[in-house]
PDB file of C-alpha atoms in Angstrom:
ATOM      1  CA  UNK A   1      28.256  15.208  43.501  1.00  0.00           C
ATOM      2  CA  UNK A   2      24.830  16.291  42.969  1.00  0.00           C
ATOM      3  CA  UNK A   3      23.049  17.407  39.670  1.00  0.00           C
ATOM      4  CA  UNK A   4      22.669  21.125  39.495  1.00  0.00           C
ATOM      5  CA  UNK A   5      20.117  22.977  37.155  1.00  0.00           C
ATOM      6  CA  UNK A   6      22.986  25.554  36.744  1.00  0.00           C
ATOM      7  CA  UNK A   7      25.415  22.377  35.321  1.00  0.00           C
ATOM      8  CA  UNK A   8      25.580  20.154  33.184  1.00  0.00           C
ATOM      9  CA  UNK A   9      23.799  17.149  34.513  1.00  0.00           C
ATOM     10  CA  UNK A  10      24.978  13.535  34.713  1.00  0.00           C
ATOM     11  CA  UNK A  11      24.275  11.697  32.208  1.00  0.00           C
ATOM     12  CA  UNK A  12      24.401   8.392  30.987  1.00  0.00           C
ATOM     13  CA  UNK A  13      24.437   7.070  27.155  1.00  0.00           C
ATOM     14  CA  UNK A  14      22.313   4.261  25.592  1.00  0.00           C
ATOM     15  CA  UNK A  15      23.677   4.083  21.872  1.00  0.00           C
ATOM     16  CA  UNK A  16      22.189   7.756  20.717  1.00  0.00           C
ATOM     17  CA  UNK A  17      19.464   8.518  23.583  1.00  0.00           C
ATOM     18  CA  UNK A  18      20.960  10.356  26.201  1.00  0.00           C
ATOM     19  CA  UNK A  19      19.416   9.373  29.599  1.00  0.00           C
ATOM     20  CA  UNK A  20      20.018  11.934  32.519  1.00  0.00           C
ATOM     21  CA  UNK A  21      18.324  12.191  35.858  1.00  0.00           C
ATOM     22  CA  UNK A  22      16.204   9.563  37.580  1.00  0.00           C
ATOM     23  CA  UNK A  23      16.484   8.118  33.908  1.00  0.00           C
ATOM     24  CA  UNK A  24      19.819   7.057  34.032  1.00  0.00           C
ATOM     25  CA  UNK A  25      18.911   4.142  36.872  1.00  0.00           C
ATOM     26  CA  UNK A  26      18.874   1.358  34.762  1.00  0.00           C
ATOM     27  CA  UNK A  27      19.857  -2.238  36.497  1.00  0.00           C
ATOM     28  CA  UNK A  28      20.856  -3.728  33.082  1.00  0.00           C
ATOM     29  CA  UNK A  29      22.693  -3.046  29.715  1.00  0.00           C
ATOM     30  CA  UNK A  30      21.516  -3.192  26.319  1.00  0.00           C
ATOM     31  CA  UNK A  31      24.112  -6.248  25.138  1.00  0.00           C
ATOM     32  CA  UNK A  32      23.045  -7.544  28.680  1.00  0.00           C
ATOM     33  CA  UNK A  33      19.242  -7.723  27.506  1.00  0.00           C
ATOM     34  CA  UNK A  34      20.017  -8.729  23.847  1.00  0.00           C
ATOM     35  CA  UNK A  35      21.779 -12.049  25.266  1.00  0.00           C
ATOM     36  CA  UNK A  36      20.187 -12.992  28.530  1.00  0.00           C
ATOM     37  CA  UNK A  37      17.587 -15.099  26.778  1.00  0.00           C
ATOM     38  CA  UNK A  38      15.649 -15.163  30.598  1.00  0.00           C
ATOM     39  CA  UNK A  39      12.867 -12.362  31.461  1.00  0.00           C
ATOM     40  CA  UNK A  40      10.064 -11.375  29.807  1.00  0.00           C
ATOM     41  CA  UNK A  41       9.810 -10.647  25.886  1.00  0.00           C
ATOM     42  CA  UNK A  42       7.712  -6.992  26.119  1.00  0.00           C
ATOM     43  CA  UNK A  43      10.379  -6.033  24.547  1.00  0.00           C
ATOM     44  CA  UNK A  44       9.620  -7.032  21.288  1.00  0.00           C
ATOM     45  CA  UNK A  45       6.323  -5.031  21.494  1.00  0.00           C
ATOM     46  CA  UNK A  46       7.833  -1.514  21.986  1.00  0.00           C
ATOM     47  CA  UNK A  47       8.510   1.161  19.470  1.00  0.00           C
ATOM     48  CA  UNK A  48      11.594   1.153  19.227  1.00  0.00           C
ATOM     49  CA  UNK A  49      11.561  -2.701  18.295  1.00  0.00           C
ATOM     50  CA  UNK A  50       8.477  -2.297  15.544  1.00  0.00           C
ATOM     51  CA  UNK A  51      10.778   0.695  13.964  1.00  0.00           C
ATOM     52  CA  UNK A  52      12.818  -2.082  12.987  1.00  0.00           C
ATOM     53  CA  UNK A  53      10.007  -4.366  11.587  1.00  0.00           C
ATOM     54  CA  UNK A  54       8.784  -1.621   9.708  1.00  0.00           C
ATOM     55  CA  UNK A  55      12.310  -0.905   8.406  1.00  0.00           C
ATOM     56  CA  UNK A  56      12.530  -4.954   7.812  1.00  0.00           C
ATOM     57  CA  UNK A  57       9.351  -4.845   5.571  1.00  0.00           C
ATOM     58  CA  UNK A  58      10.680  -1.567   3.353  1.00  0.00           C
ATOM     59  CA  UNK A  59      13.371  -3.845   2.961  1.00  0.00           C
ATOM     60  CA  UNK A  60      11.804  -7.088   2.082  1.00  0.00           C
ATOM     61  CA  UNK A  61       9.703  -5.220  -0.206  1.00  0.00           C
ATOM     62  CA  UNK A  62      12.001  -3.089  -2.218  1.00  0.00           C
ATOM     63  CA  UNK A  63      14.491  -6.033  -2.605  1.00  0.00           C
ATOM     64  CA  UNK A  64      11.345  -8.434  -3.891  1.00  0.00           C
ATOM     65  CA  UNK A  65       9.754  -5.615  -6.237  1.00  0.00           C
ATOM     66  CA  UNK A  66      12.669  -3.928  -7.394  1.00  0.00           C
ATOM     67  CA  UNK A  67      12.793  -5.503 -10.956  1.00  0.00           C
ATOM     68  CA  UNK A  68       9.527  -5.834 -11.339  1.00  0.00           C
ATOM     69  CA  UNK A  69       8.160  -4.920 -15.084  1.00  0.00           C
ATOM     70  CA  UNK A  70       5.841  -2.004 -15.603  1.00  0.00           C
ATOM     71  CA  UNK A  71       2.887  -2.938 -13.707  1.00  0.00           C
ATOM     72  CA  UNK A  72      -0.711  -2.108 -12.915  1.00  0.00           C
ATOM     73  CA  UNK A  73      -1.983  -2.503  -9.161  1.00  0.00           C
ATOM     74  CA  UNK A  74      -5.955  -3.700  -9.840  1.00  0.00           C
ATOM     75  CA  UNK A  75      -8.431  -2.988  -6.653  1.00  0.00           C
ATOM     76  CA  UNK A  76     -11.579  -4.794  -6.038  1.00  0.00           C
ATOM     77  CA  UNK A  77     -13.822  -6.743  -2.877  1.00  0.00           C
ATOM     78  CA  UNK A  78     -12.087  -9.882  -1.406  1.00  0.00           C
ATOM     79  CA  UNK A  79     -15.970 -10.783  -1.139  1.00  0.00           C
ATOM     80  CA  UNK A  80     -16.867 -11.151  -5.081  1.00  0.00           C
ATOM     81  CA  UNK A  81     -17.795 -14.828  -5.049  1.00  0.00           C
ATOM     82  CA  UNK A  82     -16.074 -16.864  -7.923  1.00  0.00           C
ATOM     83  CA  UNK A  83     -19.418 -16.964  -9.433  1.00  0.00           C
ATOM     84  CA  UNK A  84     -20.441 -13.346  -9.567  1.00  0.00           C
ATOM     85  CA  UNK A  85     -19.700 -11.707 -13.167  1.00  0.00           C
ATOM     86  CA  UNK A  86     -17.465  -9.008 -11.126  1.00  0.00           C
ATOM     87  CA  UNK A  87     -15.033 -12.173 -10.705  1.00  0.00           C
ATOM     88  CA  UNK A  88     -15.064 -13.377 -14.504  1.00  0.00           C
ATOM     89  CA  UNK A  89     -14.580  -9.259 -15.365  1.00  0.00           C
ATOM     90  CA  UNK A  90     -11.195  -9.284 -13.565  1.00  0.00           C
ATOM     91  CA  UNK A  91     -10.083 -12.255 -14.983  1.00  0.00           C
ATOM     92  CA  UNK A  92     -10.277 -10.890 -18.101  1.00  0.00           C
ATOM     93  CA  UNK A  93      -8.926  -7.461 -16.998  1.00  0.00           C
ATOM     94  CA  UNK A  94      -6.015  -9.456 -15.472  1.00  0.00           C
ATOM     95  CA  UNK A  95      -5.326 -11.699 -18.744  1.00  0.00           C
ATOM     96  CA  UNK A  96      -5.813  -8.265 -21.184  1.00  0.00           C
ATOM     97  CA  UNK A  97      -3.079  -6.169 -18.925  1.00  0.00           C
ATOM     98  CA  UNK A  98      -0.586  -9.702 -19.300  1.00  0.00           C
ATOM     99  CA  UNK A  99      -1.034  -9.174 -23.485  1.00  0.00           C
ATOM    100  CA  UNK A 100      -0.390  -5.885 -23.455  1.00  0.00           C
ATOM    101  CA  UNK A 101       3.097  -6.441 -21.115  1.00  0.00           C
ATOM    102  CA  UNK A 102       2.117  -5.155 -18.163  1.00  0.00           C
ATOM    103  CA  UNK A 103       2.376  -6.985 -14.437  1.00  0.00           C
ATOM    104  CA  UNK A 104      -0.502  -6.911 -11.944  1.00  0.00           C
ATOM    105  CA  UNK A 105      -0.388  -6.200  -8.466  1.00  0.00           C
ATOM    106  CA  UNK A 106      -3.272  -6.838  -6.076  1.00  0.00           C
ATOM    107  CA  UNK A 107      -3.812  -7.131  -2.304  1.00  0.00           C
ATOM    108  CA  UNK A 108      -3.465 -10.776  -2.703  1.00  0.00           C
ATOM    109  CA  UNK A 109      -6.784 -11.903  -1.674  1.00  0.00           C
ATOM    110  CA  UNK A 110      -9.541 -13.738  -2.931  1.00  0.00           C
ATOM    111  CA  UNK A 111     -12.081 -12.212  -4.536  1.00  0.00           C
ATOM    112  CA  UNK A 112     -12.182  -9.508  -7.038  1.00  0.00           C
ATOM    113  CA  UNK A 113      -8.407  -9.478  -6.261  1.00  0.00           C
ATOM    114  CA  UNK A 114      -8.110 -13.697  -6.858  1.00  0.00           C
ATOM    115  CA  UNK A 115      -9.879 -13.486 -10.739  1.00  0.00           C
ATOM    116  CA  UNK A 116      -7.063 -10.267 -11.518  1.00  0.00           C
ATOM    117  CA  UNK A 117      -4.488 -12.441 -10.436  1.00  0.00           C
ATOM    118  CA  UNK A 118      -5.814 -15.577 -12.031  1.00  0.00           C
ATOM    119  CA  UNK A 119      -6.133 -13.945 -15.822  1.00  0.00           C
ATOM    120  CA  UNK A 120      -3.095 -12.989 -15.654  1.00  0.00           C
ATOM    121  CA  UNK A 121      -1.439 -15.929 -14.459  1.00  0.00           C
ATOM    122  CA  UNK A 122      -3.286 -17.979 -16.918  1.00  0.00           C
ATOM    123  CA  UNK A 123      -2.381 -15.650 -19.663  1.00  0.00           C
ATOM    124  CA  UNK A 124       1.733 -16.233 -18.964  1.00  0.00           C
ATOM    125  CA  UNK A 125       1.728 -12.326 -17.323  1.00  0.00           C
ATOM    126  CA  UNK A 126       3.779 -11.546 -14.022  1.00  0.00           C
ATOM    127  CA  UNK A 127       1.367 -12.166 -10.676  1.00  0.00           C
ATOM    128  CA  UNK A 128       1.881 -10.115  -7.684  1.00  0.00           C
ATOM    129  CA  UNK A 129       0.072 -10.175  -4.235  1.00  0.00           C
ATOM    130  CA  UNK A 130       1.039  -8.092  -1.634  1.00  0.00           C
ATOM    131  CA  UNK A 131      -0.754  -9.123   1.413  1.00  0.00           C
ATOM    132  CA  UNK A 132      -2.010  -8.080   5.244  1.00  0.00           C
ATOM    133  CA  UNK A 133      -1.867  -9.648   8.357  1.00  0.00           C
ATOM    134  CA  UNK A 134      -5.667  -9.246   9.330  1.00  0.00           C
ATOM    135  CA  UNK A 135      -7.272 -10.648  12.314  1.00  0.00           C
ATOM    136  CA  UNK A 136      -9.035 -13.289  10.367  1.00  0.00           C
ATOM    137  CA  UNK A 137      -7.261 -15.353   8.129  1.00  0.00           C
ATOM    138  CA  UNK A 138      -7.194 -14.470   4.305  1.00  0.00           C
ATOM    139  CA  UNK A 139      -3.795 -15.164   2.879  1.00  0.00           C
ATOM    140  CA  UNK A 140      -2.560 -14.931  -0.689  1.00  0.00           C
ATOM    141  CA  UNK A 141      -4.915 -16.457  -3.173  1.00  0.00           C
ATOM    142  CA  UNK A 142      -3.223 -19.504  -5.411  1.00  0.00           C
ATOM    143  CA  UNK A 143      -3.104 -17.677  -8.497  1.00  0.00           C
ATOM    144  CA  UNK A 144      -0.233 -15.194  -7.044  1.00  0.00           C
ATOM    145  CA  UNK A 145       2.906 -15.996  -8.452  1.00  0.00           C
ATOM    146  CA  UNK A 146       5.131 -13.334  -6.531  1.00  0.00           C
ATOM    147  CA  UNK A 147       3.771 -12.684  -2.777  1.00  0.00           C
ATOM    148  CA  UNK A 148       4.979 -10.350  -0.298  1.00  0.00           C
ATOM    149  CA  UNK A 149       2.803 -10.611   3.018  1.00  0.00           C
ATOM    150  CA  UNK A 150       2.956  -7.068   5.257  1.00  0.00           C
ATOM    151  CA  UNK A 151       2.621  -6.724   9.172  1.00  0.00           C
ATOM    152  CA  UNK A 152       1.764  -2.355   8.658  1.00  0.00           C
ATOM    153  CA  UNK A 153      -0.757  -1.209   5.884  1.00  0.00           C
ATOM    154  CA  UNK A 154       1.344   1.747   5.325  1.00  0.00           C
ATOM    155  CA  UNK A 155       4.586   0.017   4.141  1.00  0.00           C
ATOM    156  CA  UNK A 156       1.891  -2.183   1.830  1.00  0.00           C
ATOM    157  CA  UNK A 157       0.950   0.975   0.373  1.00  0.00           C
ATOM    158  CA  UNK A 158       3.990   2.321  -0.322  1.00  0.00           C
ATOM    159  CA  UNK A 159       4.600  -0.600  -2.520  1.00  0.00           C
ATOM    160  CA  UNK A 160       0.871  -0.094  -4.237  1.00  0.00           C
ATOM    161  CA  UNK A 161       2.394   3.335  -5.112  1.00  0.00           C
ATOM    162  CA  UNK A 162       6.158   2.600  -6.112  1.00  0.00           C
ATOM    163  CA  UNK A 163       5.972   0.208  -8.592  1.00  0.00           C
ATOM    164  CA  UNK A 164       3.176   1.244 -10.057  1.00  0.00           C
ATOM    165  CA  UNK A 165       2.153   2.935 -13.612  1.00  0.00           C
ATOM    166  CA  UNK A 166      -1.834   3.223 -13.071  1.00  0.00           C
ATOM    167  CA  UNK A 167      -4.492   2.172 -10.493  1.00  0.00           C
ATOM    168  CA  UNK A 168      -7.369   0.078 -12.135  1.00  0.00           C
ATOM    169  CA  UNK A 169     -10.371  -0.317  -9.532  1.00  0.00           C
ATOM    170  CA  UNK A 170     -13.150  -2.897  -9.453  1.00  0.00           C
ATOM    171  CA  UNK A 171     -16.336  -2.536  -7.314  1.00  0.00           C
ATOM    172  CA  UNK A 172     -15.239  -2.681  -3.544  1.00  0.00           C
ATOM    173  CA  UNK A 173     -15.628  -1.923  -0.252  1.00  0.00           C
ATOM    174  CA  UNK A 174     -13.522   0.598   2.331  1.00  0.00           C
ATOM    175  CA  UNK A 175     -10.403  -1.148   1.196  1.00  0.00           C
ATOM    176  CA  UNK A 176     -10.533   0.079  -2.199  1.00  0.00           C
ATOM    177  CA  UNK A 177     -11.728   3.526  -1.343  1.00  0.00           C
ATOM    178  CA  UNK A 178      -9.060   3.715   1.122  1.00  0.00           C
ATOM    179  CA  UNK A 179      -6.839   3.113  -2.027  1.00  0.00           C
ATOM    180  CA  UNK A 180      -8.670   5.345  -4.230  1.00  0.00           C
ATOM    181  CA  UNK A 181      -8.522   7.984  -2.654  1.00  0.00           C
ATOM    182  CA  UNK A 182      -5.041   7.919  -1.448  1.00  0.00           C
ATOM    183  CA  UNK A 183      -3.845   7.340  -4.603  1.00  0.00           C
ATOM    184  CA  UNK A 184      -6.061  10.925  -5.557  1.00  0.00           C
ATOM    185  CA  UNK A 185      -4.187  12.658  -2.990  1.00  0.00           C
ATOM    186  CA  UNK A 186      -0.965  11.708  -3.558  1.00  0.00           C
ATOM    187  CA  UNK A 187      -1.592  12.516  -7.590  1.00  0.00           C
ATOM    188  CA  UNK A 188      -3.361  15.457  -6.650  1.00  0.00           C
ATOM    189  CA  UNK A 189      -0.808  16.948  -4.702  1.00  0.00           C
ATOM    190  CA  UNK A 190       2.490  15.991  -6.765  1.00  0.00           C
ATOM    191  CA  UNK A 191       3.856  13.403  -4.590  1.00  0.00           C
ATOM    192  CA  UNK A 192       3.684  11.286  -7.262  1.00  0.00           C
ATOM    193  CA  UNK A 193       4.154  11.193 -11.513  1.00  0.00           C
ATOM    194  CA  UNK A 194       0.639  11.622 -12.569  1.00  0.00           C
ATOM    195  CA  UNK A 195      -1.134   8.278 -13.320  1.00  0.00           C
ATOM    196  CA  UNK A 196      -4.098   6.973 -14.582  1.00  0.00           C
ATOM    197  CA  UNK A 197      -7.222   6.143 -11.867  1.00  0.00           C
ATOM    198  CA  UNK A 198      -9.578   3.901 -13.469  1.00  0.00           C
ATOM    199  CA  UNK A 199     -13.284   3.106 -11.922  1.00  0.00           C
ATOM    200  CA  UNK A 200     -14.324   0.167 -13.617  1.00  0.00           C
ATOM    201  CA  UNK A 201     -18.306  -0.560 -13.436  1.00  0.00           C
ATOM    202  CA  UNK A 202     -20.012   2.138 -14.096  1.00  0.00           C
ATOM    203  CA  UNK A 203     -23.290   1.087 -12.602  1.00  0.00           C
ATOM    204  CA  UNK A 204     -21.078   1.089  -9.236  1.00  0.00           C
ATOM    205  CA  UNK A 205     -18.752   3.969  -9.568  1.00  0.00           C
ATOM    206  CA  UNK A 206     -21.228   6.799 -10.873  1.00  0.00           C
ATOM    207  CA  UNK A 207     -22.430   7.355  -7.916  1.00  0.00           C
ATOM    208  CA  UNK A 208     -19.629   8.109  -6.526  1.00  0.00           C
ATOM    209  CA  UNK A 209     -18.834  10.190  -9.728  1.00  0.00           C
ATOM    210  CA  UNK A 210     -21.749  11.950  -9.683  1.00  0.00           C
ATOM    211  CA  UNK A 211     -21.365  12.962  -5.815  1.00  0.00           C
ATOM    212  CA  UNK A 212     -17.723  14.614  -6.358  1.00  0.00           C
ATOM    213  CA  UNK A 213     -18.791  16.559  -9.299  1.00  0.00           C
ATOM    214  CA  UNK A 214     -21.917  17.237  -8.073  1.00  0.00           C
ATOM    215  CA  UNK A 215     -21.245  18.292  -4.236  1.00  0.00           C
ATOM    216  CA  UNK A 216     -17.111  18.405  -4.109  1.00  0.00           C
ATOM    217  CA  UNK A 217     -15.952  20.153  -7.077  1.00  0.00           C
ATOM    218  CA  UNK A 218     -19.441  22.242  -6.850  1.00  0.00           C
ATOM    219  CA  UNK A 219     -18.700  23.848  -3.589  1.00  0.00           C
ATOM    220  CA  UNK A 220     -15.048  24.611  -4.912  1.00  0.00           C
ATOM    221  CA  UNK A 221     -13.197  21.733  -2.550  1.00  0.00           C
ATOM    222  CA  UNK A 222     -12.012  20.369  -4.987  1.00  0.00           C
ATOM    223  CA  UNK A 223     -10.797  21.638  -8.876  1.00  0.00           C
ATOM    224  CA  UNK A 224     -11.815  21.144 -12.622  1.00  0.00           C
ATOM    225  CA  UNK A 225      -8.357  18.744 -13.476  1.00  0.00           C
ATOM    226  CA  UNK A 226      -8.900  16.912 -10.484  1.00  0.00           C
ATOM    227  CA  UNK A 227     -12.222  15.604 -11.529  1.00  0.00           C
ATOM    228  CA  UNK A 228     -10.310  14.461 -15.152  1.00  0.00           C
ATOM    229  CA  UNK A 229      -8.077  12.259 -12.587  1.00  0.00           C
ATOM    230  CA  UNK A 230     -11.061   9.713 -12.473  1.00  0.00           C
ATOM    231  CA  UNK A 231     -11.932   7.389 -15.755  1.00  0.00           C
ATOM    232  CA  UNK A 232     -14.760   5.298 -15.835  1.00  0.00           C
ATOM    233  CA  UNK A 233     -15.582   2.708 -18.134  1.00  0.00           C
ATOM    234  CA  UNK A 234     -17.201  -0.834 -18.715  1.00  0.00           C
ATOM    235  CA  UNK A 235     -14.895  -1.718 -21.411  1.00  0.00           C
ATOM    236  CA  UNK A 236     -11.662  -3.842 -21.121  1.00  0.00           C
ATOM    237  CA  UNK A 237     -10.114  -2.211 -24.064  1.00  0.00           C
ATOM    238  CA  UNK A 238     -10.625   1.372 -22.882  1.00  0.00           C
ATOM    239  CA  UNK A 239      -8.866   0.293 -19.567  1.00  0.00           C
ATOM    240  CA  UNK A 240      -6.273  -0.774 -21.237  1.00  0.00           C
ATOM    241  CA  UNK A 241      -6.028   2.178 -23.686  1.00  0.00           C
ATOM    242  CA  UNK A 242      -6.168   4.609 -20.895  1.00  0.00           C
ATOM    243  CA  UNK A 243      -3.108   2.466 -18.753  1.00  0.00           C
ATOM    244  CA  UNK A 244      -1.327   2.181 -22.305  1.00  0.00           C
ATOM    245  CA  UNK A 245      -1.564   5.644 -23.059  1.00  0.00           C
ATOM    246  CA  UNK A 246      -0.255   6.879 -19.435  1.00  0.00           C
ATOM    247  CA  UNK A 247       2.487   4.500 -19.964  1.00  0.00           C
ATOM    248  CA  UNK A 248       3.551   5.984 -23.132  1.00  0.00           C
ATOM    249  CA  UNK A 249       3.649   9.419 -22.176  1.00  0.00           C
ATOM    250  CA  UNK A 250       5.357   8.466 -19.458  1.00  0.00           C
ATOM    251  CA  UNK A 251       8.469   6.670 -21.046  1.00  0.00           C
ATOM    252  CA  UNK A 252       8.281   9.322 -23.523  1.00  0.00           C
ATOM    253  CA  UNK A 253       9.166  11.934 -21.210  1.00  0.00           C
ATOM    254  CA  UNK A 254      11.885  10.082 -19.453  1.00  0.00           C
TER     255      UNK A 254
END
């Protein structure tokens, strides 16, 4: 029997995906391939294979940061050398969001990212690092007390977003613009619960201030409220007060 435009062609099934045609001339079965341990592994490089991973890693990460307290993911350059004052600022960001009950999350790095963690490990507060593979080796700072290490950036962010109530960042590079602005977006457009986005440093952020009030919201790309979205300080306490705040209207409303 031949296959006939006018009928319904042959067909064979692989689990869901329906394979007709010169498609259906496969030499092997999938059981067949999942326990012949012989041939090559490409397999584990396709698609349909990293749709699991990336499944895997929603899992992995819900199931670790699913209790977590109310927490506050803190930005900032894996490049701040221990030494700079940047580093001995996010220490004491990280040990002042600890006292007032809040977790931190960072990317896990050193850096900026290290001195968050470290205050508020030192200060008895909850730790987090989520971390990327990268092609040069990084890997989560010691001061991380809960780590979860991430193969896709956009599962990592997910988890920035989930768990938590306000995004604090320090000076950085693209990484924490990338952040910034995403979380903007996503607040911007309602995907999320508004929360706070703090730039902390205003010698480094008001440039970048000035330039979206200035040119953005001037040529009408962007509106009035969206500018408030952005907070920028020098102070610890105002940080704080502006996380604390969020929080409360927050848990007030639910």
């Amino acid at each position: 029997m031949t296959d006939s435009v006018d009928e319904h062609p042959r067909e064979k099934q692989r689990g869901p995906v329906v394979l007709r045609r010169g498609q259906r001339d496969e030499l092997t079965t999938t059981d067949q391939r999942l326990l012949d341990s012989r041939g090559p592994s490409d397999w584990v490089h396709t698609d349909p294979w990293r749709v699991l991973r990336i499944q895997a890693e929603f899992v992995e990460g819900f199931g670790a940061l699913a209790e977590l307290p109310s927490a506050v993911t803190v930005f900032g350059s894996a490049r701040t050398g221990r030494d700079h004052p940047e580093y001995e600022i996010g220490r004491k960001l990280g040990g002042a969001l600890a006292e007032a009950g809040f977790a931190v999350i960072t990317g896990g790095g050193p850096g900026a990212m290290e001195a968050v963690n470290r205050g508020c490990s030192e200060a008895g507060g909850y730790s987090v690092g989520l971390g990327i593979e990268l092609p040069f080796e990084q890997g989560l700072n010691p001061w991380v007390d809960l780590g979860v290490n991430f193969r896709y950036f956009f599962v990592r962010k997910t988890m920035f977003i989930k768990y938590s109530q306000a995004f604090i960042c320090l000076p950085g590079g693209f990484g924490t613009l990338d952040e910034l602005f995403e979380a903007l977006t996503l607040v911007q457009t309602k995907k999320v619960t508004k929360f706070p986005v703090v730039l902390f440093g205003k010698s480094y952020w008001q440039g970048l201030y000035d330039w979206v009030r200035d040119s953005v919201l001037d040529s009408g790309k962007v509106g009035e409220k969206d500018l408030d979205l952005l907070h920028l300080t020098d102070d610890i306490d105002d940080a704080v007060r502006v996380v604390n705040d969020a929080h409360k209207a927050w848990a007030d409303a639910h």
